[in-house]
Coordinates of C-alpha atoms in Angstrom, one line a residue:
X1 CA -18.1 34.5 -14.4
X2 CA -19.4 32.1 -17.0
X3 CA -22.8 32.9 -19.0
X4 CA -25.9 32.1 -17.0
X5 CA -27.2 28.7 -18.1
X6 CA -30.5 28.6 -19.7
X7 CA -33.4 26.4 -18.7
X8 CA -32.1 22.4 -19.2
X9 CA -35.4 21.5 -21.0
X10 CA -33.8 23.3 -24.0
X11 CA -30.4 21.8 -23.4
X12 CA -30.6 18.3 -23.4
X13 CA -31.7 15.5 -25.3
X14 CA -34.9 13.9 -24.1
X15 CA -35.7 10.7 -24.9
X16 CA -38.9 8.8 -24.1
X17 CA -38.3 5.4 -22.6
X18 CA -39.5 2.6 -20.7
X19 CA -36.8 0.5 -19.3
X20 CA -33.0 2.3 -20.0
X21 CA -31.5 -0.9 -19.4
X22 CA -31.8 -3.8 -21.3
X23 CA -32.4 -7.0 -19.0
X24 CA -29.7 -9.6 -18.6
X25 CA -27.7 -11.4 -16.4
X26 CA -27.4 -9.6 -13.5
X27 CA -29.1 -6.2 -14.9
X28 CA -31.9 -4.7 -13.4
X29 CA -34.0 -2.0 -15.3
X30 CA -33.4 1.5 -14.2
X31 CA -36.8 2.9 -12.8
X32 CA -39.8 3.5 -15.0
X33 CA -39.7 7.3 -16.2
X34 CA -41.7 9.5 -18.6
X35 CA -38.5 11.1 -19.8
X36 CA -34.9 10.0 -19.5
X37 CA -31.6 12.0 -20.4
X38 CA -29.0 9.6 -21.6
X39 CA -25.6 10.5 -20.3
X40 CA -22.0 11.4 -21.8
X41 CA -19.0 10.3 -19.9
X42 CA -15.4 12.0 -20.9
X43 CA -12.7 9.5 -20.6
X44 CA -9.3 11.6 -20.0
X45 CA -5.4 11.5 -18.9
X46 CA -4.1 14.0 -16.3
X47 CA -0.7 13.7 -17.1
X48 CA 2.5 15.9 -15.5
X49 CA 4.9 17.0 -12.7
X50 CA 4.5 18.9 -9.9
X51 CA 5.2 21.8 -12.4
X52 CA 4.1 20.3 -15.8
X53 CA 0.4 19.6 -17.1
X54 CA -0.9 17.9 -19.9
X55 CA -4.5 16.9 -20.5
X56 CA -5.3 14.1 -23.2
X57 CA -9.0 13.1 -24.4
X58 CA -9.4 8.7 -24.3
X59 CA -12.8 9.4 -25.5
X60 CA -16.7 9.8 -25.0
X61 CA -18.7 7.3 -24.3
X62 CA -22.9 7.5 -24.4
X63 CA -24.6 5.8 -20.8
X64 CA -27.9 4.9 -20.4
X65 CA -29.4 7.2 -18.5
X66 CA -27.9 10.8 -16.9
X67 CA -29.1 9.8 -12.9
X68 CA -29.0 13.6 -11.5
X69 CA -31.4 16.6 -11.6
X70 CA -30.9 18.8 -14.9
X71 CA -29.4 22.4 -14.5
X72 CA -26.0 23.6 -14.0
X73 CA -23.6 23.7 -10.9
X74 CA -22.0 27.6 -10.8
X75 CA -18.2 27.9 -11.0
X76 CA -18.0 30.7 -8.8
X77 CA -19.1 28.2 -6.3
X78 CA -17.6 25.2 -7.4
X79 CA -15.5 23.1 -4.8
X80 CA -12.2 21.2 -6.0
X81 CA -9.3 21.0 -8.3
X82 CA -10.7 21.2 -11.1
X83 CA -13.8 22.3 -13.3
X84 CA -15.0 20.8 -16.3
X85 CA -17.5 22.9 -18.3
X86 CA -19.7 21.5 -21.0
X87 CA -20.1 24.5 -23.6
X88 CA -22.4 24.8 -26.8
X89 CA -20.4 25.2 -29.6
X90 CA -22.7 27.3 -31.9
X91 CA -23.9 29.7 -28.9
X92 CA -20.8 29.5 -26.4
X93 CA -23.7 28.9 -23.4
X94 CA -22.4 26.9 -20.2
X95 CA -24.8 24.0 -20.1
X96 CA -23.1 22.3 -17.2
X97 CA -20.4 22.2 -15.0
X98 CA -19.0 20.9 -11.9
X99 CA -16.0 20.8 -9.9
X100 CA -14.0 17.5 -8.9
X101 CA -10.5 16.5 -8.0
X102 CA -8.2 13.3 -8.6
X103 CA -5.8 11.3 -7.7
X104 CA -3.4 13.6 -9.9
X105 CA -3.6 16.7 -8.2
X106 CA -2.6 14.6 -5.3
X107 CA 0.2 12.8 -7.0
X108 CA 1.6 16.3 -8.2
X109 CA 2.3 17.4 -4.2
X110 CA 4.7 14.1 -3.7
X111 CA 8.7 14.4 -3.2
X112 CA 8.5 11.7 -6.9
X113 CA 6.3 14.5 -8.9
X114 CA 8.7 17.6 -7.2
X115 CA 11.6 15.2 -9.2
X116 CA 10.6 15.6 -12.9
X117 CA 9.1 12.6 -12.8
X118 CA 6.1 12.3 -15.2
X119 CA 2.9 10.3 -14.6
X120 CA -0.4 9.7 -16.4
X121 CA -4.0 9.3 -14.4
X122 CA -6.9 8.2 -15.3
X123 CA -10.0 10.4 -14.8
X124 CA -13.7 10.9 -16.1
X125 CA -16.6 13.6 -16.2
X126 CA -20.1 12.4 -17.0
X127 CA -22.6 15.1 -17.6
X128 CA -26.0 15.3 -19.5
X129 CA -26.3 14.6 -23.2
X130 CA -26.3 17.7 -24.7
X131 CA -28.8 18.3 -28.0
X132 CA -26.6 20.2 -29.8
X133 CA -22.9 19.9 -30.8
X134 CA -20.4 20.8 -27.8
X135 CA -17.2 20.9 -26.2
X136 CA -15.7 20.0 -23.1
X137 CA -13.0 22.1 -21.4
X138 CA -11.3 21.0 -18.1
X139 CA -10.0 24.4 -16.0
X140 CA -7.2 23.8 -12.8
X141 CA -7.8 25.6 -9.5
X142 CA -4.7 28.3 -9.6
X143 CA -2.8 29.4 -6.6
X144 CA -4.8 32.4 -6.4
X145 CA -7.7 30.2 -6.1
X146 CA -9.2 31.3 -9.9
X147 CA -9.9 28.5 -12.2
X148 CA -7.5 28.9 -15.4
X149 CA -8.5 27.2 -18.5
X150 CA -6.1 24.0 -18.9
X151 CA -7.8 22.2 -22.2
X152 CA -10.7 22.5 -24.3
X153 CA -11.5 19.7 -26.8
X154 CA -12.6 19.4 -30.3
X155 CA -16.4 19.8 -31.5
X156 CA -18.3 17.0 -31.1
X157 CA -21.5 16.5 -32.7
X158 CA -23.7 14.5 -29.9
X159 CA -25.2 12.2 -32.9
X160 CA -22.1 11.6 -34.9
X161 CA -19.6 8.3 -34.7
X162 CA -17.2 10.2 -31.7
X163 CA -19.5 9.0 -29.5
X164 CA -19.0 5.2 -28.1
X165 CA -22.0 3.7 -28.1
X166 CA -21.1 0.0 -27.2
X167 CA -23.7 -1.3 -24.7
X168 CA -23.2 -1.6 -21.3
X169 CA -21.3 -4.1 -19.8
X170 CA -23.2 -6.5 -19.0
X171 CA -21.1 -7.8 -15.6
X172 CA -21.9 -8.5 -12.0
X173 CA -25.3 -8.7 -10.2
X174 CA -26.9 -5.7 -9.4
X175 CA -29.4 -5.3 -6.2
X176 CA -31.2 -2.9 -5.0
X177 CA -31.1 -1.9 -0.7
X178 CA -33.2 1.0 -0.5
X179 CA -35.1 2.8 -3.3
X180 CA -37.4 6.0 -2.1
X181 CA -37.7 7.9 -5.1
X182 CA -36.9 8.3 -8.9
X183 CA -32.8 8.4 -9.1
X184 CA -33.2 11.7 -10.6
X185 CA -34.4 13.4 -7.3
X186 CA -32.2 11.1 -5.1
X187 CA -28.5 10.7 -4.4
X188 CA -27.8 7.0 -5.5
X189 CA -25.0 5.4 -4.0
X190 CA -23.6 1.9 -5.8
X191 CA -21.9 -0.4 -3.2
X192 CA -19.1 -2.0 -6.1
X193 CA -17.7 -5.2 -4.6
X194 CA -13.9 -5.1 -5.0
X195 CA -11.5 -8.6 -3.9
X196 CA -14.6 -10.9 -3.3
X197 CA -15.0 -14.1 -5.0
X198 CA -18.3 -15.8 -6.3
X199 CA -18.4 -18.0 -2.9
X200 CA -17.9 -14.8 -0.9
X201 CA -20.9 -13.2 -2.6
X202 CA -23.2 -13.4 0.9
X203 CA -20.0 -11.6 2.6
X204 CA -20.1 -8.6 0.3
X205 CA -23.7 -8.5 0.7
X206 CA -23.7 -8.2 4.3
X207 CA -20.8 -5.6 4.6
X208 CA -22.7 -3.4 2.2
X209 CA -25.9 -4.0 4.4
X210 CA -23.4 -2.9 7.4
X211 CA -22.2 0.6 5.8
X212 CA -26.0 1.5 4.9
X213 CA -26.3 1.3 8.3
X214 CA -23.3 3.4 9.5
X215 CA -24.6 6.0 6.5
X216 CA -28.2 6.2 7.9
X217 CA -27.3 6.0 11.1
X218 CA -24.7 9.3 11.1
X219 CA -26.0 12.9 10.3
X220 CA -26.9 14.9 8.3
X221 CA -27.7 11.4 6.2
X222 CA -29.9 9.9 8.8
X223 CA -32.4 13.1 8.5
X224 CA -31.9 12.8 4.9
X225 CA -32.9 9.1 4.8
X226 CA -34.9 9.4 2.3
X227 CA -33.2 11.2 -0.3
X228 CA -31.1 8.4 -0.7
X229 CA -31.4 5.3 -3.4
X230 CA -28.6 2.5 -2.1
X231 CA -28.0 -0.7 -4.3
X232 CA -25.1 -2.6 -4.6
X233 CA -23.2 -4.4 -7.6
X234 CA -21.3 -7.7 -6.9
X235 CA -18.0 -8.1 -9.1
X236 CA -16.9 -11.4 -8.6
X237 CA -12.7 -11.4 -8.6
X238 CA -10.7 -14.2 -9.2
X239 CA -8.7 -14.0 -5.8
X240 CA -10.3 -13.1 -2.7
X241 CA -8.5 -9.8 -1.4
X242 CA -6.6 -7.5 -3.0
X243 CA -2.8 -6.4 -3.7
X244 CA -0.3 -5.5 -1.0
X245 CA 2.4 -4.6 -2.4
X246 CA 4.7 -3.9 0.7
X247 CA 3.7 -7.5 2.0
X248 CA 4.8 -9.1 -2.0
X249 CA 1.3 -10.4 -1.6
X250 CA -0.3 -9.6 -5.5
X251 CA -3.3 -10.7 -6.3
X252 CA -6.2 -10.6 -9.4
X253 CA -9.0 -8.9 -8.6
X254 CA -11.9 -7.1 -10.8
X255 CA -10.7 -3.2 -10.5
X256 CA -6.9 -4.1 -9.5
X257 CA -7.1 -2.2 -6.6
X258 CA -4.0 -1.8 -4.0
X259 CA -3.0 -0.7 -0.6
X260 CA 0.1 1.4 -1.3
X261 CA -1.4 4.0 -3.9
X262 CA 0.6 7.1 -3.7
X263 CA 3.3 4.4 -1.8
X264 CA 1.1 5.1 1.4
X265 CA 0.7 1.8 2.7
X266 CA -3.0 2.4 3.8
X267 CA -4.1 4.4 0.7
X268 CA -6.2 2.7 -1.4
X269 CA -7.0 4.5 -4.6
X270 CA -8.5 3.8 -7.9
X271 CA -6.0 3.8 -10.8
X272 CA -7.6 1.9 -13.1
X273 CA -10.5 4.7 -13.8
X274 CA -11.7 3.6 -16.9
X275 CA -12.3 0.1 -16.1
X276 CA -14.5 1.1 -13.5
X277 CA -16.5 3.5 -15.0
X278 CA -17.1 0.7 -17.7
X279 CA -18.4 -1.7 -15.1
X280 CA -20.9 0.7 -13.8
X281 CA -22.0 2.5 -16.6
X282 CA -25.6 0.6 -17.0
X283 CA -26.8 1.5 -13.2
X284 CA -27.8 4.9 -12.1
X285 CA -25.3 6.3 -9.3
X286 CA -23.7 9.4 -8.2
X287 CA -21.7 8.2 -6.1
X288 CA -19.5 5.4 -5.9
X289 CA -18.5 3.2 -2.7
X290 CA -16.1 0.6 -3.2
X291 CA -16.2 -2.1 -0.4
X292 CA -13.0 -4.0 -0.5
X293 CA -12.6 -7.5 1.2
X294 CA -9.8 -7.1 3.4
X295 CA -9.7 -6.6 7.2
X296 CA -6.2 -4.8 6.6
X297 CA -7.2 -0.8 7.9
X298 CA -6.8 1.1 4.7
X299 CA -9.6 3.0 1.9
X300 CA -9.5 6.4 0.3
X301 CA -11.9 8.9 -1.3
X302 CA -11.8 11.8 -3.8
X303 CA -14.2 14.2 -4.6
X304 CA -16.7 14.1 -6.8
X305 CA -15.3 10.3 -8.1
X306 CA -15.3 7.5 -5.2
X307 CA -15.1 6.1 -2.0
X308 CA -13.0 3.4 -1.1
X309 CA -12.8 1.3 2.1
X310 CA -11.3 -1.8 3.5
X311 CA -14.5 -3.6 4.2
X312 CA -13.7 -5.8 7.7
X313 CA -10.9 -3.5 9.1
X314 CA -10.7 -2.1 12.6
X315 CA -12.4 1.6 12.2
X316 CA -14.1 1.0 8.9
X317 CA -17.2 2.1 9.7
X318 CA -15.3 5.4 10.7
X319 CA -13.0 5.6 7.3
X320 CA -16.1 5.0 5.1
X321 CA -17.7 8.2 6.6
X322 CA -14.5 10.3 6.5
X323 CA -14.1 9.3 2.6
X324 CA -17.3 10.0 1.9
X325 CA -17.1 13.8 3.6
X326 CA -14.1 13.8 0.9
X327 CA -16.0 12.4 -2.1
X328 CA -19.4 13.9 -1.8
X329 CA -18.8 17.3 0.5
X330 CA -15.1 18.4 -0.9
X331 CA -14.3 18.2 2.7
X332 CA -10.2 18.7 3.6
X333 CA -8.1 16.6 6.1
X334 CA -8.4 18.2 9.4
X335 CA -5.9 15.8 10.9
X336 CA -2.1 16.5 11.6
X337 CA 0.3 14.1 13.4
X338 CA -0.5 10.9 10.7
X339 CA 1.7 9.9 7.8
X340 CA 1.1 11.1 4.4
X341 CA 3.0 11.0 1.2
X342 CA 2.1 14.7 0.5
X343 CA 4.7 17.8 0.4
X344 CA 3.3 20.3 2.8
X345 CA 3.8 23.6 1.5
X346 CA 3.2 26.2 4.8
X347 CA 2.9 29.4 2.1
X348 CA 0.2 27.5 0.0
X349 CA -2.8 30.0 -0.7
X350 CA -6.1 29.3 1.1
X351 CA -7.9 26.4 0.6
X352 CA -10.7 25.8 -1.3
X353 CA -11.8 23.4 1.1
X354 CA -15.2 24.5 2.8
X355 CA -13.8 23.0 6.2
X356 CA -10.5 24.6 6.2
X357 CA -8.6 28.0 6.2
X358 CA -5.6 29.8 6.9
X359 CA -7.3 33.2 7.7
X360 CA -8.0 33.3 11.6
X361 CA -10.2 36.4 11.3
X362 CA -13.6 36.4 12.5
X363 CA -14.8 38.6 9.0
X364 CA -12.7 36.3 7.0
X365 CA -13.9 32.7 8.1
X366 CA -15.7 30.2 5.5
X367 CA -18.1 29.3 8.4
X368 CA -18.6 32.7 10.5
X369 CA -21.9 31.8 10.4
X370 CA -21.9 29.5 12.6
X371 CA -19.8 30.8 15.3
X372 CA -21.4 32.6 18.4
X373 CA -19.9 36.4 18.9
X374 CA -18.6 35.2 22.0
X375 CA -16.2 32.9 20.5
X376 CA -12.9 33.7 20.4
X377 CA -11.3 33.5 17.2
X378 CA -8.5 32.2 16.8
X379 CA -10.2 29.7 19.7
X380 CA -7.6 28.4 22.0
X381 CA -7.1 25.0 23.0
X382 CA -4.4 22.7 24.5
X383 CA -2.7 21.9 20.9
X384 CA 0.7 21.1 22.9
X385 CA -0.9 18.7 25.3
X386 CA -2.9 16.8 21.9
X387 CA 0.9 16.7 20.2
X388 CA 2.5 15.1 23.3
X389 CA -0.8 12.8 23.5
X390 CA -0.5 11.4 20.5
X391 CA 3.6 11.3 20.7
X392 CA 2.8 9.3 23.5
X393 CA 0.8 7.0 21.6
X394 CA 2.9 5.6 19.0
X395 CA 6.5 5.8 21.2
X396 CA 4.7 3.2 23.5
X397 CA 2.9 1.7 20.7
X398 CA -1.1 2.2 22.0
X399 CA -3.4 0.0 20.3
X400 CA -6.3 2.2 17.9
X401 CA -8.6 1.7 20.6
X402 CA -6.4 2.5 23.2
X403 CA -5.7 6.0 21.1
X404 CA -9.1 6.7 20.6
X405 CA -10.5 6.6 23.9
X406 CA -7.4 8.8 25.5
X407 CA -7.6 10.7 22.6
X408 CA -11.7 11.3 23.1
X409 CA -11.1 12.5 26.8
X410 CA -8.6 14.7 26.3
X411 CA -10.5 16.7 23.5
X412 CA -14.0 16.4 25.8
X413 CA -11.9 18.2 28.7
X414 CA -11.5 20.9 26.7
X415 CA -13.0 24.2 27.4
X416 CA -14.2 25.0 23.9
X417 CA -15.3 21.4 22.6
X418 CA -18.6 21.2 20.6
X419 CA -18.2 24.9 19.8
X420 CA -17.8 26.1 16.4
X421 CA -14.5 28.1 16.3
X422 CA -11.0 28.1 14.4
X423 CA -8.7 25.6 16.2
X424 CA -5.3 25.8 15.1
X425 CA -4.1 22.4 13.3
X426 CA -5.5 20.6 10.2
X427 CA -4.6 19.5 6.5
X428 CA -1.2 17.6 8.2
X429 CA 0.2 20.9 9.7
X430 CA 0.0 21.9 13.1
X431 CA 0.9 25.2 12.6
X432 CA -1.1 27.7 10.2
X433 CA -4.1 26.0 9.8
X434 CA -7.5 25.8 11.5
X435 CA -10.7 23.7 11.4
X436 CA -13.8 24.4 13.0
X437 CA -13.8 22.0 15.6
X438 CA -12.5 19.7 17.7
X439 CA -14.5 17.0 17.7
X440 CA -15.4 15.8 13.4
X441 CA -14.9 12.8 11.6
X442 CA -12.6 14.7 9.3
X443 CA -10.2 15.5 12.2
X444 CA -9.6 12.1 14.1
X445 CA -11.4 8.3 14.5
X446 CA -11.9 9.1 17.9
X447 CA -14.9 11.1 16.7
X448 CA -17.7 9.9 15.9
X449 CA -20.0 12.7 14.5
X450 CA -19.2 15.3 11.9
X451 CA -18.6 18.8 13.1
X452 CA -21.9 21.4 12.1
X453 CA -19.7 22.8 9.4
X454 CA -19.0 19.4 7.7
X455 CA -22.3 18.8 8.3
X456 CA -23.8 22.2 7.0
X457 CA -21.4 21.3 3.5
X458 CA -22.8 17.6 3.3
X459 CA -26.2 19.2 3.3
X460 CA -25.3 21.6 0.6
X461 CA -24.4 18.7 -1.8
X462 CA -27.4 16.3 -0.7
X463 CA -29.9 18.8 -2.1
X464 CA -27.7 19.4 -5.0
X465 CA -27.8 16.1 -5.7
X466 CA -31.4 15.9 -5.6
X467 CA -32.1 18.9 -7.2
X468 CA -32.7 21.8 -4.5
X469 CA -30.2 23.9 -4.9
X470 CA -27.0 24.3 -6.7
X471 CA -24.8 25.0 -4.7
X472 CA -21.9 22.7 -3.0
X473 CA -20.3 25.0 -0.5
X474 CA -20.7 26.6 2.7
X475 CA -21.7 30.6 2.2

């Protein structure tokens, strides 16, 4: 248990302001506030094996203006791989902390990490400004599902010449969609174009316009409509696209984006870290969707850092709501019989996923609140019949759409769908693991809704995000 935080008005720097932002080409001012907290973002390397760690600082760098509501984010119920804490280094108090995961901890599960092979990742952590001198310490998720302290840094004084504080780039055109409140009682999503090119600037704008839709018009975010502050920021690349590195097709584009992270063909993940945070650093966001201009089916999300998606592919609409479940809810792959570059480890300890579990037991499940005492639990269905299905599928080569819809009615024949039980199947196992559902846009793109638990976690981190509670899980 960490020390209880105390109240953030004595925690952070305040700073009286008008505009945070200075105007420029293609800035906009962040909204007019009495106070403003400035924000610190810790640049750092992730760097290991599957059975090696190493944690490097790149730096901390000052940001305008800290977006999100003051106060802490508890450990003991903190979702993901990691935790970062931000500690005061005279009195040892916990003035913030929240979980997150990367592209790393993914890395670490492939058949290249299990080899020896070492690799570095890019990762950040941007938290209040803290008044006083502090430290940052990142902690790993352990197999007994326990944080354990993996790196603590130096003491930094918060007005001393550690801290960058180069101005914000001053890159792209920023524009705001929908603005309901002051960013620090909203979740504000930035659109970041990715592989469009100055004369396909109307394009970018209407496929943002497009996933505002899908976003507003999908629960629990089309309830929540108005906790949400949308703009978009137009990077123009020099090629139109992006890399695909299994087709020799490279290209230059303003975050170097690629299909083929993880050598997953349609995995596209950020790499370049840094660079992004850099472009971004002047707007107010939480969360980052990257819309990249490609109709090639591919995207990618992690919590707690972004969302990618291939803007004009078949299914996008449904691979930009299943990243964001990942990004902003911490929510776990319920799906099974799909590719993945992982190592699947059938012993693993639970998961700290809030949508996922290898405990079958009534008294033991994440979401038992939820099910009705009728239920049975485990709760059967035909999982033989939906491996054959889908078999079927790809040895006579079905088209997506074809999948989905033979897919859809099989599951809606079933005699426990839309039922909240534990459905054996999920996190690319079929054996071992259940999900709450059958029907959820974490399990399949035949779905089209998110299951009541994903949906019950999602509204756990949109009133964290606007500052209603603190908590990001499912109790």
């Amino acid at each position: 248990m960490r020390p209880r935080p105390a109240r953030a008005s004595l925690l952070f720097a305040v700073y009286i302001t008008g505009s945070a932002v200075a105007s420029g080409s293609g800035f906009a001012p962040f909204p007019p506030a009495a106070t403003s907290v400035p924000a610190f973002r810790f640049d750092h390397l992730l760097c290991g094996s599957s059975t090696e760690e190493r944690i490097a600082s790149v730096g901390i760098s000052r940001e305008p203006v800290w977006p999100g509501p003051l106060g802490s984010i508890g450990p003991e119920e903190t979702l993901g791989e990691y935790r970062f804490d931000v500690v005061e280094a005279a009195s040892g108090r916990t003035l913030y902390s929240q979980g997150f995961s990367s592209l790393f901890s993914e890395w670490r599960t492939t058949d290249e990490a299990a080899s020896g092979q070492w690799r570095c990742f890019e990762s950040s952590a941007r938290f209040p400004a803290p008044e006083e001198p502090f430290q940052v310490s990142i902690y790993r998720r352990s197999g007994t599902g326990t944080f354990e302290l993996r790196y603590t840094s130096s003491v930094t004084d918060p007005q001393g010449p550690d801290i960058s504080r180069r101005p914000a780039l001053q890159a792209g055109d920023y524009e705001e969609l929908q603005r309901t409140g002051h960013y620090s009682e909203r979740l504000d999503l930035l659109f970041v174009a990715e592989g469009y090119r100055e004369m396909e600037r109307a394009e970018f704008a209407a496929d943002a316009r497009r996933f505002l839709g899908t976003l507003l018009g999908t629960e629990p975010f089309q309830s929540r409509r108005d906790d949400w502050n949308v703009a978009t920021l137009f990077l123009p690349s020099q090629d139109s696209g992006i890399s695909d590195p299994r087709s020799g097709d490279w290209r230059r584009s303003s975050l170097n984006l690629s299909f083929n992270s993880l050598n997953l063909d349609r995995y596209i993940a950020v790499q370049a870290e840094h660079r992004l945070r850099e472009f971004v650093a002047g707007y107010p966001y939480d969360l980052l969707v990257i819309l990249v201009n490609s109709s090639k089916y591919g995207g990618g999300g992690v919590y707690n850092q972004w969302v990618v998606v291939s803007a004009r592919a078949e299914f996008a609409d449904y691979v930009f709501l299943h990243e964001l479940g990942h990004a902003l809810g911490g929510l776990g792959d319920e799906y099974f019989t799909s590719e993945v570059p992982y190592r699947v480890d059938p012993q693993a300890p639970e998961f700290w996923e809030p949508n996922l579990t290898r405990l079958p037991e009534r008294s033991l499940l994440k979401w038992r609140a939820l099910v009705k005492g009728d239920t049975p639990i485990p709760t059967p269905w035909d999982l033989e019949g939906y491996l054959r299905l889908q078999s079927e599928a790809e040895r006579t080569g079905w088209s997506r759409a074809e999948s989905v819809e033979a897919t859809r009615s099989f599951l809606r024949n079933e005699p426990y769908f839309g039922v909240v039980g534990a459905f054996e199947g999920g996190a690319y196992q079929a054996r071992g693991v259940f999900r709450p559902s059958l029907e959820c846009l974490m399990f399949d793109y035949s779905s089209r809704t998110f299951c009541p638990v994903c949906r019950a976690t999602l509204e756990h981190a949109l009133d964290a995000a606007v500052g209603r509670s603190t908590h990001r899980g499912l109790r």
